[in-house]
CSV table of C-alpha atoms in Angstrom, one decimal:
chain,number,residue,atom,x,y,z
A,21,MET,CA,0.0,0.0,0.0
A,22,SER,CA,1.1,3.5,-0.6
A,23,ILE,CA,1.7,6.3,1.9
A,24,GLY,CA,-1.2,8.3,3.1
A,25,ILE,CA,-4.2,6.0,2.6
A,26,PRO,CA,-6.8,7.2,5.0
A,27,SER,CA,-7.6,4.9,7.9
A,28,TRP,CA,-11.3,4.8,7.0
A,29,MET,CA,-10.5,3.0,3.7
A,30,ARG,CA,-9.2,-0.2,5.5
A,31,PRO,CA,-9.9,-2.0,8.8
A,32,ALA,CA,-7.7,-1.2,11.8
A,33,GLU,CA,-4.9,-3.6,12.5
A,34,THR,CA,-3.6,-4.2,16.0
A,35,ALA,CA,0.0,-4.9,16.9
A,36,GLU,CA,-0.7,-7.4,19.7
A,37,PRO,CA,-4.3,-8.1,21.0
A,38,VAL,CA,-4.4,-7.1,24.6
A,39,LYS,CA,-5.7,-10.0,26.7
A,40,THR,CA,-7.6,-8.9,29.7
A,41,ILE,CA,-8.9,-10.9,32.6
A,42,THR,CA,-11.7,-10.1,35.0
A,43,VAL,CA,-11.2,-9.8,38.7
A,44,GLU,CA,-13.1,-8.7,41.7
A,45,VAL,CA,-12.1,-6.3,44.5
A,46,LEU,CA,-11.8,-8.6,47.5
A,47,ALA,CA,-10.6,-6.1,50.1
A,48,ARG,CA,-9.9,-2.4,50.4
A,49,ARG,CA,-8.1,-0.5,53.1
A,50,GLY,CA,-6.3,2.8,53.6
A,51,VAL,CA,-2.6,2.4,54.1
A,52,ALA,CA,-1.7,6.1,54.3
A,53,ASP,CA,-3.4,9.5,53.7
A,54,ASN,CA,-4.8,9.4,50.2
A,55,VAL,CA,-3.4,5.9,49.5
A,56,VAL,CA,-5.8,3.0,49.2
A,57,GLU,CA,-4.7,-0.7,49.0
A,58,LEU,CA,-6.9,-3.0,46.8
A,59,THR,CA,-6.7,-6.7,46.9
A,60,ILE,CA,-8.1,-8.2,43.7
A,61,GLY,CA,-8.7,-11.8,42.5
A,62,GLY,CA,-11.5,-14.3,43.2
A,63,ARG,CA,-11.9,-15.7,39.7
A,64,GLY,CA,-9.3,-18.4,39.4
A,65,ARG,CA,-5.5,-18.6,39.5
A,66,LEU,CA,-3.8,-15.4,38.3
A,67,PRO,CA,-0.7,-15.2,36.0
A,68,GLU,CA,2.7,-15.5,37.6
A,69,TRP,CA,4.7,-12.4,38.3
A,70,THR,CA,8.1,-11.4,39.6
A,71,PRO,CA,9.1,-8.5,41.9
A,72,GLY,CA,9.0,-5.2,40.1
A,73,SER,CA,6.0,-6.2,37.9
A,74,HIS,CA,3.0,-4.0,37.3
A,75,ILE,CA,-0.5,-4.7,35.9
A,76,ASP,CA,-2.6,-2.6,33.6
A,77,LEU,CA,-6.1,-1.6,34.9
A,78,HIS,CA,-8.6,-1.0,32.1
A,79,LEU,CA,-11.0,1.6,33.4
A,80,PRO,CA,-14.1,3.3,32.0
A,81,GLY,CA,-13.6,5.7,29.1
A,82,GLY,CA,-10.7,3.7,27.6
A,83,LEU,CA,-8.3,4.7,30.4
A,84,ILE,CA,-5.4,2.3,31.0
A,85,ARG,CA,-3.4,2.8,34.1
A,86,GLN,CA,-0.4,0.9,35.5
A,87,TYR,CA,0.0,-0.1,39.2
A,88,SER,CA,2.9,-1.9,40.7
A,89,LEU,CA,2.1,-5.3,42.4
A,90,CYS,CA,3.1,-4.9,46.0
A,91,GLY,CA,1.9,-8.2,47.5
A,92,ASP,CA,3.3,-11.7,47.8
A,93,SER,CA,4.5,-13.0,44.4
A,94,HIS,CA,3.9,-16.6,45.6
A,95,ASP,CA,0.2,-15.9,46.1
A,96,LEU,CA,-1.4,-16.3,42.7
A,97,ASP,CA,-5.0,-16.3,44.1
A,98,THR,CA,-4.8,-12.5,44.6
A,99,TYR,CA,-2.9,-9.4,43.5
A,100,ARG,CA,-2.4,-6.4,45.7
A,101,ILE,CA,-1.9,-2.8,44.5
A,102,ALA,CA,-1.7,0.6,46.4
A,103,VAL,CA,-3.2,3.6,44.6
A,104,LEU,CA,-2.3,7.2,45.4
A,105,ARG,CA,-5.1,9.6,44.8
A,106,GLU,CA,-3.9,12.3,42.4
A,107,SER,CA,-6.6,14.9,42.0
A,108,ARG,CA,-4.6,16.6,39.2
A,109,GLY,CA,-4.0,13.4,37.4
A,110,ARG,CA,-5.8,11.9,34.4
A,111,GLY,CA,-8.7,10.4,36.3
A,112,GLY,CA,-7.7,6.8,37.0
A,113,SER,CA,-6.7,7.1,40.6
A,114,VAL,CA,-9.8,9.3,41.4
A,115,HIS,CA,-12.0,6.7,39.9
A,116,LEU,CA,-10.4,3.9,41.9
A,117,HIS,CA,-10.7,5.9,45.1
A,118,ASP,CA,-14.2,7.2,44.7
A,119,THR,CA,-16.0,4.5,42.7
A,120,VAL,CA,-14.3,1.1,43.3
A,121,SER,CA,-15.3,-0.8,46.4
A,122,VAL,CA,-15.3,-4.4,47.6
A,123,GLY,CA,-17.2,-6.5,45.0
A,124,SER,CA,-16.4,-4.2,42.1
A,125,VAL,CA,-15.4,-5.9,38.9
A,126,LEU,CA,-12.2,-4.8,37.1
A,127,ALA,CA,-10.5,-5.7,33.9
A,128,ILE,CA,-6.7,-6.1,34.1
A,129,SER,CA,-3.9,-7.2,31.8
A,130,GLY,CA,-0.3,-8.2,32.4
A,131,PRO,CA,1.7,-8.5,34.6
A,132,ARG,CA,4.7,-7.0,32.8
A,133,ASN,CA,8.1,-6.3,34.3
A,134,HIS,CA,10.5,-3.5,33.1
A,135,PHE,CA,12.0,-3.2,36.6
A,136,GLU,CA,13.4,-6.7,37.3
A,137,LEU,CA,15.3,-7.7,40.4
A,138,GLU,CA,18.7,-8.9,39.4
A,139,SER,CA,21.1,-11.0,41.4
A,140,ALA,CA,23.5,-9.0,43.6
A,141,ALA,CA,25.7,-9.4,46.7
A,142,LYS,CA,23.9,-6.4,48.3
A,143,TYR,CA,20.9,-4.2,47.6
A,144,VAL,CA,20.3,-0.5,48.3
A,145,PHE,CA,16.6,0.3,48.0
A,146,ILE,CA,15.5,3.9,47.7
A,147,ALA,CA,11.8,4.9,47.7
A,148,GLY,CA,10.0,8.2,47.5
A,149,GLY,CA,6.3,8.3,48.4
A,150,ILE,CA,4.2,5.8,46.5
A,151,GLY,CA,7.4,4.5,44.9
A,152,ILE,CA,7.7,2.1,47.8
A,153,THR,CA,5.2,-0.3,46.1
A,154,PRO,CA,7.4,-2.1,43.6
A,155,LEU,CA,10.2,-2.3,46.2
A,156,LEU,CA,8.2,-4.2,48.8
A,157,PRO,CA,8.2,-7.5,46.8
A,158,MET,CA,11.9,-7.1,46.0
A,159,ILE,CA,12.7,-6.7,49.7
A,160,ASN,CA,10.6,-9.8,50.5
A,161,ALA,CA,12.5,-11.8,47.8
A,162,VAL,CA,15.9,-10.7,49.1
A,163,ASN,CA,14.8,-11.5,52.6
A,164,ASP,CA,13.7,-15.0,51.6
A,165,ARG,CA,17.1,-15.8,50.4
A,166,GLY,CA,18.9,-14.2,53.3
A,167,GLY,CA,20.3,-11.4,51.3
A,168,ASP,CA,21.9,-8.1,52.5
A,169,TRP,CA,19.8,-5.0,52.0
A,170,THR,CA,18.9,-1.5,53.2
A,171,LEU,CA,15.9,0.7,52.5
A,172,ASP,CA,15.9,4.5,52.6
A,173,TYR,CA,12.3,5.7,52.3
A,174,CYS,CA,11.4,9.4,52.0
A,175,GLY,CA,8.3,11.5,51.9
A,176,ARG,CA,6.9,14.9,52.6
A,177,THR,CA,4.9,13.8,55.6
A,178,ARG,CA,4.9,10.5,57.6
A,179,SER,CA,1.2,10.2,57.3
A,180,THR,CA,1.3,10.0,53.5
A,181,MET,CA,4.0,7.3,53.4
A,182,ALA,CA,2.3,3.9,52.7
A,183,TYR,CA,3.5,1.0,54.8
A,184,ALA,CA,5.9,3.2,56.8
A,185,ASP,CA,4.7,2.0,60.2
A,186,ARG,CA,5.2,-1.6,59.2
A,187,LEU,CA,8.6,-1.0,57.8
A,188,ALA,CA,9.9,1.2,60.6
A,189,ASP,CA,10.4,-1.7,63.0
A,190,ASP,CA,13.2,-3.1,60.8
A,191,SER,CA,16.7,-1.8,61.7
A,192,ARG,CA,17.7,-1.9,58.0
A,193,VAL,CA,15.0,0.7,57.1
A,194,ARG,CA,15.6,4.5,57.4
A,195,ILE,CA,12.6,6.7,57.1
A,196,ALA,CA,13.0,10.4,56.3
A,197,SER,CA,9.9,12.6,56.3
A,198,ALA,CA,10.2,16.3,55.8
A,199,ASP,CA,7.5,17.1,58.5
A,200,ASN,CA,9.8,15.4,61.1
A,201,GLY,CA,12.8,17.4,59.9
A,202,ARG,CA,14.5,14.4,58.2
A,203,ARG,CA,15.6,14.5,54.6
A,204,LEU,CA,17.2,11.8,52.4
A,205,ASP,CA,20.8,12.7,51.6
A,206,VAL,CA,21.2,11.0,48.3
A,207,ARG,CA,24.8,12.4,47.8
A,208,HIS,CA,25.9,10.8,51.1
A,209,LEU,CA,24.1,7.5,50.4
A,210,LEU,CA,25.7,7.0,47.0
A,211,ALA,CA,29.0,8.8,47.6
A,212,GLU,CA,31.1,5.6,47.4
A,213,PRO,CA,30.5,3.2,44.5
A,214,ASP,CA,30.2,-0.3,45.9
A,215,PRO,CA,31.0,-3.1,43.4
A,216,GLY,CA,28.5,-6.0,43.8
A,217,THR,CA,25.8,-3.7,45.1
A,218,ALA,CA,22.6,-3.1,43.1
A,219,VAL,CA,20.6,0.1,43.7
A,220,TYR,CA,16.9,0.1,43.1
A,221,CYS,CA,15.0,3.4,43.2
A,222,CYS,CA,11.4,4.4,42.5
A,223,GLY,CA,9.7,7.7,43.3
A,224,PRO,CA,9.2,11.2,42.0
A,225,LYS,CA,11.3,12.9,39.3
A,226,SER,CA,13.3,15.0,41.8
A,227,LEU,CA,14.4,11.9,43.7
A,228,LEU,CA,15.3,9.9,40.5
A,229,ASP,CA,17.2,12.9,39.0
A,230,ALA,CA,19.2,13.1,42.2
A,231,VAL,CA,20.0,9.4,42.1
A,232,ASP,CA,21.1,9.7,38.4
A,233,LYS,CA,23.3,12.6,39.3
A,234,GLU,CA,25.0,11.2,42.4
A,235,SER,CA,25.5,7.7,41.0
A,236,ALA,CA,27.5,8.8,38.0
A,237,ALA,CA,30.7,7.1,39.3
A,238,TRP,CA,28.9,3.8,40.0
A,239,PRO,CA,29.5,0.8,37.7
A,240,GLU,CA,27.4,0.5,34.6
A,241,GLY,CA,24.2,-1.5,35.3
A,242,ALA,CA,24.3,-1.0,39.1
A,243,ILE,CA,21.5,1.6,39.2
A,244,HIS,CA,18.0,0.6,38.4
A,245,THR,CA,15.2,3.1,38.4
A,246,GLU,CA,11.5,3.2,37.6
A,247,ARG,CA,9.9,6.5,36.8
A,248,PHE,CA,6.3,7.8,37.1
A,249,THR,CA,7.1,10.8,34.9
A,250,PRO,CA,9.4,11.0,31.9
A,251,LYS,CA,13.1,11.9,32.2
A,252,ASP,CA,14.4,14.9,30.4
A,253,VAL,CA,15.7,14.1,26.9
A,254,ASP,CA,17.6,16.6,24.8
A,255,LEU,CA,17.7,15.2,21.3
A,256,PRO,CA,17.1,16.8,17.9
A,257,THR,CA,13.7,16.0,16.4
A,258,SER,CA,13.5,15.4,12.7
A,259,SER,CA,11.2,13.6,10.2
A,260,PHE,CA,11.8,9.9,9.3
A,261,ASP,CA,10.2,7.0,7.5
A,262,VAL,CA,9.0,3.7,8.8
A,263,ARG,CA,8.0,0.5,7.2
A,264,LEU,CA,5.6,-2.0,8.8
A,265,ALA,CA,6.5,-5.6,8.1
A,266,ARG,CA,3.2,-7.3,8.8
A,267,SER,CA,0.9,-4.5,7.5
A,268,ASP,CA,2.9,-3.9,4.3
A,269,LEU,CA,2.8,-0.2,4.9
A,270,SER,CA,5.3,2.6,4.4
A,271,LEU,CA,4.7,5.7,6.4
A,272,HIS,CA,6.3,9.1,6.8
A,273,VAL,CA,6.6,10.6,10.3
A,274,PRO,CA,6.9,14.5,10.3
A,275,ALA,CA,9.2,16.1,12.8
A,276,GLU,CA,6.2,17.6,14.7
A,277,ARG,CA,4.3,14.3,15.1
A,278,ALA,CA,4.7,11.2,17.2
A,279,LEU,CA,5.2,7.9,15.6
A,280,ILE,CA,2.2,6.4,17.4
A,281,ASP,CA,-0.1,9.1,16.1
A,282,VAL,CA,1.0,8.4,12.5
A,283,LEU,CA,0.5,4.7,13.1
A,284,GLU,CA,-3.0,5.3,14.4
A,285,ASP,CA,-3.9,7.5,11.5
A,286,ALA,CA,-2.9,4.6,9.2
A,287,GLY,CA,-5.3,2.3,11.0
A,288,VAL,CA,-2.5,0.4,13.0
A,289,VAL,CA,-3.5,0.3,16.6
A,290,VAL,CA,-0.7,-0.1,19.1
A,291,PRO,CA,-1.8,-0.6,22.7
A,292,ALA,CA,-0.7,2.5,24.6
A,293,SER,CA,-1.3,4.2,27.9
A,294,CYS,CA,1.0,7.0,29.2
A,295,ARG,CA,2.2,8.3,25.8
A,296,GLU,CA,5.2,9.6,27.7
A,297,GLY,CA,7.6,6.7,27.5
A,298,THR,CA,7.2,5.6,31.1
A,299,CYS,CA,4.8,2.6,31.1
A,300,GLY,CA,6.2,0.3,28.4
A,301,THR,CA,2.7,-0.6,27.1
A,302,CYS,CA,3.6,0.4,23.5
A,303,GLU,CA,6.9,-1.5,23.3
A,304,THR,CA,7.3,-2.6,19.7
A,305,ILE,CA,9.9,-4.9,18.1
A,306,VAL,CA,12.4,-3.3,15.7
A,307,LEU,CA,13.4,-5.5,12.8
A,308,ASP,CA,15.8,-3.1,11.1
A,309,GLY,CA,17.1,0.4,11.6
A,310,THR,CA,18.4,2.3,14.6
A,311,PRO,CA,15.8,3.8,17.0
A,312,GLN,CA,16.4,7.1,18.7
A,313,HIS,CA,15.3,6.2,22.2
A,314,ARG,CA,13.4,8.8,24.3
A,315,ASP,CA,11.7,6.5,26.8
A,316,SER,CA,12.2,6.2,30.5
A,317,VAL,CA,11.7,2.4,30.6
A,318,LEU,CA,14.4,0.6,28.8
A,319,THR,CA,17.8,0.2,30.4
A,320,GLN,CA,20.9,1.6,28.6
A,321,ALA,CA,21.8,-1.9,27.5
A,322,GLU,CA,18.4,-2.5,26.1
A,323,GLN,CA,18.4,0.8,24.3
A,324,ASP,CA,21.9,0.0,22.9
A,325,ALA,CA,20.6,-3.3,21.6
A,326,GLY,CA,18.0,-1.4,19.6
A,327,ASP,CA,15.7,-4.4,19.1
A,328,SER,CA,12.6,-2.7,20.6
A,329,MET,CA,11.3,0.8,21.1
A,330,MET,CA,8.4,2.8,22.7
A,331,VAL,CA,6.6,4.2,19.7
A,332,CYS,CA,4.8,6.8,21.8
A,333,VAL,CA,8.0,8.9,22.2
A,334,SER,CA,10.9,7.3,20.4
A,335,ARG,CA,11.9,8.0,16.8
A,336,SER,CA,14.6,7.0,14.2
A,337,CYS,CA,18.2,8.0,14.2
A,338,GLU,CA,18.8,7.9,10.4
A,339,ALA,CA,17.6,5.2,8.0
A,340,PRO,CA,14.0,4.1,7.9
A,341,LEU,CA,12.8,1.8,10.6
A,342,LEU,CA,11.3,-1.6,10.0
A,343,LEU,CA,8.9,-2.5,12.7
A,344,ASP,CA,7.1,-5.8,13.5
A,345,LEU,CA,3.6,-4.3,13.0
């Protein structure tokens, strides 16, 4: 097919059909100010998951939102998530806080893991606010095998820090809340690179930016982060061409447009959620060409490999891309 055929002239094609499963809300409880924990399941054995995984919640109005699994990865009868109410967000958390109760039915997909726990001699966990959630199963997994770890957990106020009271009893945990006059000193924490130590951090942009800055001297691959908001990317933006192997389409992506928008205009529907390069939903296989990565999901090694890309934000470096779409 030639470039520019309107989408209404052919049926839409989907990259990978999203398989959802139906679950019920089995329990609901507050675990901090404006943070509610939901336990879901009740309709059979759930897919296996590993620490660092998240699920997609498919909400009314086509909303898809990601939430880290924070329960026991050995329990496949239920999943547990904790949701921070964000009044200025895009509506997903408000819906879950105000509308969803015990007995509510939800559609989910996943789990998926872009924040996997790797083997290490020692672990330094750093959490900011709701960023504690993906780290809890990691800590449990390290504990189960008798591993060495510490956790530094920071927040604006102690009352907003989910699970802080439970964690505070462990001598390996340091809690820093601004309302108690305690602040996390990232520079001091990461001052000395420690070979064999893996650092896992999740939280707000300010915390992750500080970790990136202060860990510059650490060995490659030692720092692992998961972002809720995209990191700053300073790259030139230019037009490029893309070919779709399965759809037999050739498309042009102007400098001012995102690849995913051009794909959708051509009737190729790629599952997407954040459209900021932070969730990993739109990850697409690259068969040929060199992507210009702009996401906050793939590790440096994964970006260097160039065999997949987030089509919501990433582009092409030079030659046309060949995608498995």
